[in-house]
């Protein structure tokens, strides 16, 4: 195994072990700073959920692919606001928010491009998920080498909004009802 392969495997294991459990106290330890996903969607996004510390930064220069295997980068979407969602089929909060993200993408139409970049190491799982769930408004992209998760040091799901100038506006870690009033207010910042 090459050192790059070992790093990718280690990163994947770390993501699988830690990324999707932020909103669920599954180990019996209560965390006063983490609300359940029901609390988050019923109220305004928590201040610690919307991260503006990267505002004005350019997107990482890493490659991934479209669902049909064509090379893509985030810079390739400059000129129009872009909402990037990092997700995986094994991530329960990711799966939970997908229908609302698809509905938001449909509502946004041509105003904001919405892409869902799978962090599954087996791309076939993501394409099968999209085929089963019928998410027509979302543009599926594949990142089996986890280049974006690594570049962002992201837990899943993570969603990042870029302005038309290609600079980050905010990022949200954890699932969110993308059709709710809070998400709509956040998405309005793209304009």
mmCIF file of C-alpha atoms in Angstrom, residues 31-124:
data_model
loop_
_atom_site.group_PDB
_atom_site.id
_atom_site.type_symbol
_atom_site.label_atom_id
_atom_site.label_comp_id
_atom_site.label_asym_id
_atom_site.label_seq_id
_atom_site.Cartn_x
_atom_site.Cartn_y
_atom_site.Cartn_z
ATOM 1 C CA UNK A 31 -23.051 17.453 25.034
ATOM 2 C CA UNK A 32 -24.700 20.714 25.974
ATOM 3 C CA UNK A 33 -23.263 22.394 22.864
ATOM 4 C CA UNK A 34 -24.811 19.971 20.363
ATOM 5 C CA UNK A 35 -28.519 20.159 19.605
ATOM 6 C CA UNK A 36 -30.495 17.367 17.994
ATOM 7 C CA UNK A 37 -31.258 17.751 14.310
ATOM 8 C CA UNK A 38 -34.931 18.309 15.199
ATOM 9 C CA UNK A 39 -33.964 21.275 17.387
ATOM 10 C CA UNK A 40 -31.773 22.712 14.645
ATOM 11 C CA UNK A 41 -34.441 22.519 11.969
ATOM 12 C CA UNK A 42 -37.130 23.869 14.295
ATOM 13 C CA UNK A 43 -35.140 26.959 15.241
ATOM 14 C CA UNK A 44 -32.542 29.266 13.751
ATOM 15 C CA UNK A 45 -29.207 27.675 12.862
ATOM 16 C CA UNK A 46 -26.969 27.687 15.899
ATOM 17 C CA UNK A 47 -24.114 30.156 15.836
ATOM 18 C CA UNK A 48 -21.630 27.264 15.956
ATOM 19 C CA UNK A 49 -23.316 25.584 12.980
ATOM 20 C CA UNK A 50 -22.855 28.502 10.553
ATOM 21 C CA UNK A 51 -19.142 29.148 10.156
ATOM 22 C CA UNK A 52 -18.158 32.491 8.654
ATOM 23 C CA UNK A 53 -14.483 32.285 9.597
ATOM 24 C CA UNK A 54 -13.505 31.427 5.995
ATOM 25 C CA UNK A 55 -15.490 34.267 4.410
ATOM 26 C CA UNK A 56 -13.666 35.702 1.403
ATOM 27 C CA UNK A 57 -11.478 32.628 0.841
ATOM 28 C CA UNK A 58 -11.268 31.018 -2.572
ATOM 29 C CA UNK A 59 -12.357 27.408 -3.049
ATOM 30 C CA UNK A 60 -9.669 24.761 -2.697
ATOM 31 C CA UNK A 61 -8.010 23.857 -5.984
ATOM 32 C CA UNK A 62 -8.742 20.134 -6.001
ATOM 33 C CA UNK A 63 -10.172 17.874 -8.665
ATOM 34 C CA UNK A 64 -13.193 15.605 -8.524
ATOM 35 C CA UNK A 65 -15.561 14.375 -11.239
ATOM 36 C CA UNK A 66 -19.075 14.824 -12.475
ATOM 37 C CA UNK A 67 -21.381 11.801 -12.252
ATOM 38 C CA UNK A 68 -20.485 10.904 -15.839
ATOM 39 C CA UNK A 69 -16.757 10.944 -15.107
ATOM 40 C CA UNK A 70 -15.778 14.340 -16.494
ATOM 41 C CA UNK A 71 -13.134 16.244 -14.490
ATOM 42 C CA UNK A 72 -14.398 19.145 -12.384
ATOM 43 C CA UNK A 73 -13.139 21.760 -9.937
ATOM 44 C CA UNK A 74 -15.011 24.329 -7.886
ATOM 45 C CA UNK A 75 -13.262 27.103 -9.825
ATOM 46 C CA UNK A 76 -15.043 25.806 -12.916
ATOM 47 C CA UNK A 77 -18.311 27.097 -11.459
ATOM 48 C CA UNK A 78 -17.150 30.697 -10.919
ATOM 49 C CA UNK A 79 -19.396 33.428 -12.278
ATOM 50 C CA UNK A 80 -22.527 32.214 -10.490
ATOM 51 C CA UNK A 81 -23.199 31.563 -6.790
ATOM 52 C CA UNK A 82 -22.425 27.940 -5.897
ATOM 53 C CA UNK A 83 -23.698 25.775 -3.042
ATOM 54 C CA UNK A 84 -21.443 22.761 -2.451
ATOM 55 C CA UNK A 85 -22.671 19.905 -0.282
ATOM 56 C CA UNK A 86 -20.212 17.254 0.890
ATOM 57 C CA UNK A 87 -22.053 14.073 1.775
ATOM 58 C CA UNK A 88 -21.860 10.271 1.767
ATOM 59 C CA UNK A 89 -24.370 7.446 1.566
ATOM 60 C CA UNK A 90 -23.171 6.028 4.911
ATOM 61 C CA UNK A 91 -23.812 9.339 6.704
ATOM 62 C CA UNK A 92 -27.336 9.382 8.218
ATOM 63 C CA UNK A 93 -27.557 13.206 8.566
ATOM 64 C CA UNK A 94 -26.422 13.522 4.939
ATOM 65 C CA UNK A 95 -29.131 11.159 3.737
ATOM 66 C CA UNK A 96 -31.722 12.946 5.875
ATOM 67 C CA UNK A 97 -31.056 16.374 4.334
ATOM 68 C CA UNK A 98 -30.819 15.259 0.685
ATOM 69 C CA UNK A 99 -34.530 15.651 -0.167
ATOM 70 C CA UNK A 100 -34.596 19.199 1.230
ATOM 71 C CA UNK A 101 -31.344 20.053 -0.569
ATOM 72 C CA UNK A 102 -32.890 18.804 -3.820
ATOM 73 C CA UNK A 103 -36.002 20.917 -3.180
ATOM 74 C CA UNK A 104 -33.833 23.965 -2.469
ATOM 75 C CA UNK A 105 -31.876 23.376 -5.691
ATOM 76 C CA UNK A 106 -35.143 23.257 -7.610
ATOM 77 C CA UNK A 107 -36.408 26.451 -5.948
ATOM 78 C CA UNK A 108 -33.115 28.264 -6.607
ATOM 79 C CA UNK A 109 -33.239 27.347 -10.289
ATOM 80 C CA UNK A 110 -30.567 29.201 -12.247
ATOM 81 C CA UNK A 111 -29.828 31.692 -9.451
ATOM 82 C CA UNK A 112 -27.504 29.380 -7.503
ATOM 83 C CA UNK A 113 -25.836 26.203 -8.798
ATOM 84 C CA UNK A 114 -26.197 23.382 -6.242
ATOM 85 C CA UNK A 115 -23.854 20.402 -6.375
ATOM 86 C CA UNK A 116 -23.737 17.378 -4.081
ATOM 87 C CA UNK A 117 -20.215 15.960 -3.971
ATOM 88 C CA UNK A 118 -20.194 12.376 -2.725
ATOM 89 C CA UNK A 119 -17.363 11.441 -0.400
ATOM 90 C CA UNK A 120 -18.078 7.735 -0.871
ATOM 91 C CA UNK A 121 -14.960 5.783 -1.766
ATOM 92 C CA UNK A 122 -17.159 3.596 -3.994
ATOM 93 C CA UNK A 123 -18.816 5.988 -6.486
ATOM 94 C CA UNK A 124 -21.359 3.345 -7.550
#
